Amino acid sequence: GDSVTQMEGPVTLSEEAFLTINCTYTATGYPSLFWYVQYPGEGLQLLLKATKADDKGSNKGFEATYRKETTSFHLEKGSVQVSDSAVYFCALSSSGGSNYKLTFGKGTLLTVNP
Amino acid sequence: NAGVTQTPKFRVLKTGQSMTLLCAQDMNHEYMYWYRQDPGMGLRLIHYSVGEGTTAKGEVPDGYNVSRLKKQNFLLGLESAAPSQTSVYFCASSYPGYNQPQHFGDGTRLSIL
C-alpha cells in the first residue's frame, strides 16, 4: 500500500537558517505529492504540490522537487522566519485508486526562534 | 471566503453519548472526506464521499457513520462515543482527480470522558 515517511521532529532553527524536511514515499501508480502546513489551532493548508516526476512545487519561499528515482519530495526553504513555525505534513495521492484519498506522513513540528 | 466550515469547534462527551459533526463546503466540490488526527499518527481517513448520496469506508471507520444528503454537507456521527475516539476531526473537500488538492476545515476537537 501507499505510505509516506518524513523526518521525525521536532526541528528547532534560528531565524534565517536553512530548512530541509525529508520526505520519502511508496506508492502504486504515479502519485501526486503535496506539502501541507498546519499552524497552531488551525486546519491544514496546502503549501505546494507536484504532480509528475521532476516537477518543482514552490510557494512562500518553500520548494520541493518530485524525485521519482529516489521516491522523495524534500521540503526546503533558504531562510526561515518565526512565522514559519508550524507542523508540516508530506502527503501523496495515488493514481492507483478511485477515491483520491491523501496518505499523510506523521508530521514534523518546526519551531523558529528569533 | 468560507471554504470548509466545521461545527462545533470543541465538544466534550461522556462515554456512550452520541453526537454529529457537521461539515459544509461552498466550493461545489464533489469529493468530501473525514479524517482524524492523533499525536504522532498524522491524519487517518475515516469515511469519504464521492458525491451526493454516496459514502464509503476509509482506513478507520469503526464506531463512525456518515451521511451526504446534500452535495455541500457531510455529516460524521458517533453513535456511542468511546474514549478511544478522543481526537481532532478534520473535514476536507476536493474536485475529483488525484492531482487535486484537498481543502480542510479548522477541525473539531472532541474529548470523550
Coordinates of C-alpha atoms in Angstrom, one line a residue:
Chain A
G1 CA 0.0 0.0 0.0
D2 CA 0.8 3.7 -0.1
S3 CA 3.0 5.2 2.6
V4 CA 4.8 8.4 3.4
T5 CA 7.8 8.7 5.7
Q6 CA 9.0 12.1 6.8
M7 CA 11.8 13.1 9.2
E8 CA 11.0 13.0 12.9
G9 CA 10.8 16.2 14.7
P10 CA 10.8 18.5 16.4
V11 CA 13.0 20.7 14.4
T12 CA 14.3 23.9 16.0
L13 CA 16.0 26.6 14.0
S14 CA 17.1 30.2 14.4
E15 CA 15.6 32.8 12.1
E16 CA 17.2 33.0 8.7
A17 CA 18.5 29.4 8.9
F18 CA 18.2 26.9 6.1
L19 CA 15.4 24.4 6.4
T20 CA 15.2 20.8 5.0
I21 CA 12.4 18.4 5.9
N22 CA 12.9 15.0 4.3
C23 CA 10.0 13.0 2.8
T24 CA 10.1 9.7 1.0
Y25 CA 7.2 7.7 -0.3
T26 CA 6.0 4.3 -1.5
A27 CA 3.1 4.3 -3.9
T28 CA 1.3 2.4 -6.6
G29 CA 0.9 4.1 -10.0
Y30 CA 2.1 7.7 -10.4
P31 CA 1.2 9.7 -7.3
S32 CA 0.8 13.4 -6.9
L33 CA 2.8 14.8 -4.0
F34 CA 1.8 17.6 -1.5
W35 CA 3.2 19.5 1.4
Y36 CA 0.6 20.8 3.8
V37 CA 1.2 23.2 6.7
Q38 CA -0.8 23.4 10.0
Y39 CA -0.5 26.5 12.1
P40 CA -1.5 26.2 15.8
G41 CA -5.2 25.7 16.3
E42 CA -5.9 25.7 12.5
G43 CA -6.6 23.2 9.8
L44 CA -4.2 22.0 7.1
Q45 CA -3.4 24.4 4.3
L46 CA -1.9 23.4 1.0
L47 CA 1.7 24.7 0.8
L48 CA 2.8 23.3 -2.5
K49 CA 2.3 20.4 -4.8
A50 CA 3.9 18.5 -7.7
T51 CA 2.1 16.1 -10.0
K52 CA 4.8 14.4 -12.1
A53 CA 8.4 13.5 -11.9
D54 CA 10.9 16.4 -11.9
D55 CA 8.2 18.9 -11.2
K56 CA 9.1 21.6 -8.6
G57 CA 6.4 23.0 -6.4
S58 CA 7.0 26.3 -4.8
N59 CA 5.2 28.8 -2.6
K60 CA 6.1 31.4 0.1
G61 CA 9.8 30.7 -0.4
F62 CA 9.4 26.9 0.1
E63 CA 10.3 24.5 -2.6
A64 CA 10.2 20.7 -3.2
T65 CA 11.1 18.6 -6.2
Y66 CA 9.4 15.4 -7.2
R67 CA 12.3 12.9 -7.5
K68 CA 10.9 9.6 -8.9
E69 CA 14.3 7.9 -8.9
T70 CA 14.7 8.4 -5.2
T71 CA 11.0 8.4 -4.4
S72 CA 11.5 11.7 -2.4
F73 CA 9.9 15.1 -2.1
H74 CA 12.0 17.0 0.4
L75 CA 10.8 20.4 1.6
E76 CA 13.4 23.3 1.6
K77 CA 13.5 26.9 2.4
G78 CA 16.5 29.1 2.3
S79 CA 15.8 31.5 5.2
V80 CA 13.1 30.6 7.7
Q81 CA 11.1 33.2 9.7
V82 CA 9.4 32.9 13.1
S83 CA 6.1 32.9 11.3
D84 CA 7.1 29.6 9.6
S85 CA 6.7 27.8 13.0
A86 CA 4.1 25.1 12.3
V87 CA 3.6 21.4 11.7
Y88 CA 4.5 20.3 8.1
F89 CA 2.9 17.2 6.5
C90 CA 4.0 15.4 3.4
A91 CA 1.3 13.6 1.6
L92 CA 0.6 11.7 -1.6
S93 CA -2.5 10.9 -3.6
S94 CA -2.1 7.8 -5.8
S95 CA -3.5 7.4 -9.3
G96 CA -4.0 3.7 -8.4
G97 CA -7.2 4.2 -6.6
S98 CA -10.6 5.9 -7.2
N99 CA -11.1 7.8 -4.0
Y100 CA -8.1 10.2 -4.3
K101 CA -7.5 10.0 -0.6
L102 CA -4.4 11.5 0.8
T103 CA -1.9 9.4 2.6
F104 CA 0.0 11.5 5.2
G105 CA 3.3 11.4 6.9
K106 CA 3.2 11.8 10.6
G107 CA 4.1 15.5 10.5
T108 CA 7.2 17.5 11.5
L109 CA 7.0 20.3 14.1
L110 CA 9.1 23.2 13.2
T111 CA 9.9 25.9 15.7
V112 CA 11.8 29.0 14.6
N113 CA 13.4 31.2 17.2
P114 CA 14.1 34.9 16.8
Chain B
N1 CA -14.2 33.0 1.6
A2 CA -15.9 30.4 3.8
G3 CA -14.3 27.3 2.2
V4 CA -14.8 24.4 4.5
T5 CA -16.7 25.1 7.8
Q6 CA -16.9 22.6 10.6
T7 CA -19.2 22.8 13.6
P8 CA -18.8 22.5 16.5
K9 CA -15.2 23.5 17.2
F10 CA -15.0 21.9 20.6
R11 CA -17.1 19.3 22.4
V12 CA -16.8 17.2 25.5
L13 CA -18.9 14.0 25.6
K14 CA -19.4 11.2 28.2
T15 CA -18.8 7.6 27.2
G16 CA -21.8 6.2 25.5
Q17 CA -23.3 9.6 24.3
S18 CA -23.9 10.3 20.7
M19 CA -23.2 13.3 18.5
T20 CA -23.0 14.5 15.0
L21 CA -20.2 16.7 13.5
L22 CA -21.2 18.9 10.6
C23 CA -19.1 19.8 7.6
A24 CA -20.2 22.3 5.0
Q25 CA -18.3 23.4 1.9
D26 CA -19.1 26.2 -0.6
M27 CA -16.7 25.3 -3.4
N28 CA -19.1 22.9 -5.2
H29 CA -16.6 20.0 -4.6
E30 CA -17.7 16.5 -5.5
Y31 CA -15.5 14.7 -3.0
M32 CA -15.6 15.1 0.8
Y33 CA -13.6 13.4 3.5
W34 CA -13.4 12.9 7.2
Y35 CA -10.1 12.4 8.9
R36 CA -9.0 12.1 12.5
Q37 CA -5.7 13.5 13.8
D38 CA -3.9 11.9 16.7
P39 CA -0.5 12.8 18.1
G40 CA 2.3 11.1 16.2
M41 CA -0.1 9.4 13.8
G42 CA -0.6 12.0 11.1
L43 CA -4.1 12.1 9.6
R44 CA -6.1 8.9 9.0
L45 CA -9.2 8.7 6.8
I46 CA -12.4 7.7 8.5
H47 CA -15.0 7.9 5.7
Y48 CA -15.3 9.6 2.4
S49 CA -17.9 10.5 -0.2
V50 CA -17.5 10.8 -4.0
G51 CA -20.9 12.5 -4.5
E52 CA -24.3 13.3 -3.1
G53 CA -25.9 10.2 -1.7
T54 CA -22.7 8.1 -1.7
T55 CA -20.4 7.2 1.2
A56 CA -17.5 4.7 1.6
K57 CA -15.2 3.5 4.4
G58 CA -11.7 4.7 4.9
E59 CA -8.9 3.3 7.0
V60 CA -10.5 3.6 10.4
P61 CA -14.3 3.5 10.0
D62 CA -15.3 1.5 13.1
G63 CA -17.6 3.4 15.5
Y64 CA -18.5 6.1 13.0
N65 CA -21.2 6.6 10.5
V66 CA -21.6 9.3 7.8
S67 CA -24.2 10.8 5.5
R68 CA -24.1 13.0 2.5
L69 CA -27.7 14.0 1.7
K70 CA -26.7 17.3 0.1
K71 CA -23.6 17.9 -2.0
Q72 CA -22.4 20.7 0.2
N73 CA -22.7 18.9 3.5
F74 CA -21.0 15.8 5.0
L75 CA -22.0 14.6 8.5
L76 CA -20.0 12.4 10.8
G77 CA -21.8 10.6 13.5
L78 CA -20.7 8.8 16.7
E79 CA -23.5 6.6 17.9
S80 CA -21.9 5.5 21.2
A81 CA -18.8 7.6 22.0
A82 CA -15.7 5.8 23.4
P83 CA -12.6 7.3 25.0
S84 CA -10.6 6.0 22.0
Q85 CA -12.5 8.4 19.8
T86 CA -10.9 11.4 21.6
S87 CA -9.2 13.2 18.7
V88 CA -9.2 16.2 16.4
Y89 CA -11.5 15.6 13.5
F90 CA -10.9 17.3 10.1
C91 CA -13.2 17.5 7.2
A92 CA -11.8 18.1 3.7
S93 CA -13.2 18.5 0.2
S94 CA -11.8 18.4 -3.3
Y95 CA -12.6 18.1 -7.0
P96 CA -12.1 14.6 -8.5
G97 CA -8.6 13.8 -9.5
Y98 CA -5.5 12.6 -7.8
N99 CA -3.7 15.8 -8.6
Q100 CA -6.4 18.0 -7.0
P101 CA -5.5 19.3 -3.5
Q102 CA -7.9 18.9 -0.6
H103 CA -9.2 21.9 1.3
F104 CA -9.5 21.4 5.0
G105 CA -11.7 22.9 7.7
D106 CA -10.3 24.1 11.0
G107 CA -11.2 21.0 12.9
T108 CA -13.3 19.8 15.7
R109 CA -11.6 19.0 19.0
L110 CA -13.6 16.2 20.6
S111 CA -12.9 14.8 24.1
I112 CA -14.7 11.6 25.4
L113 CA -14.6 11.2 29.1

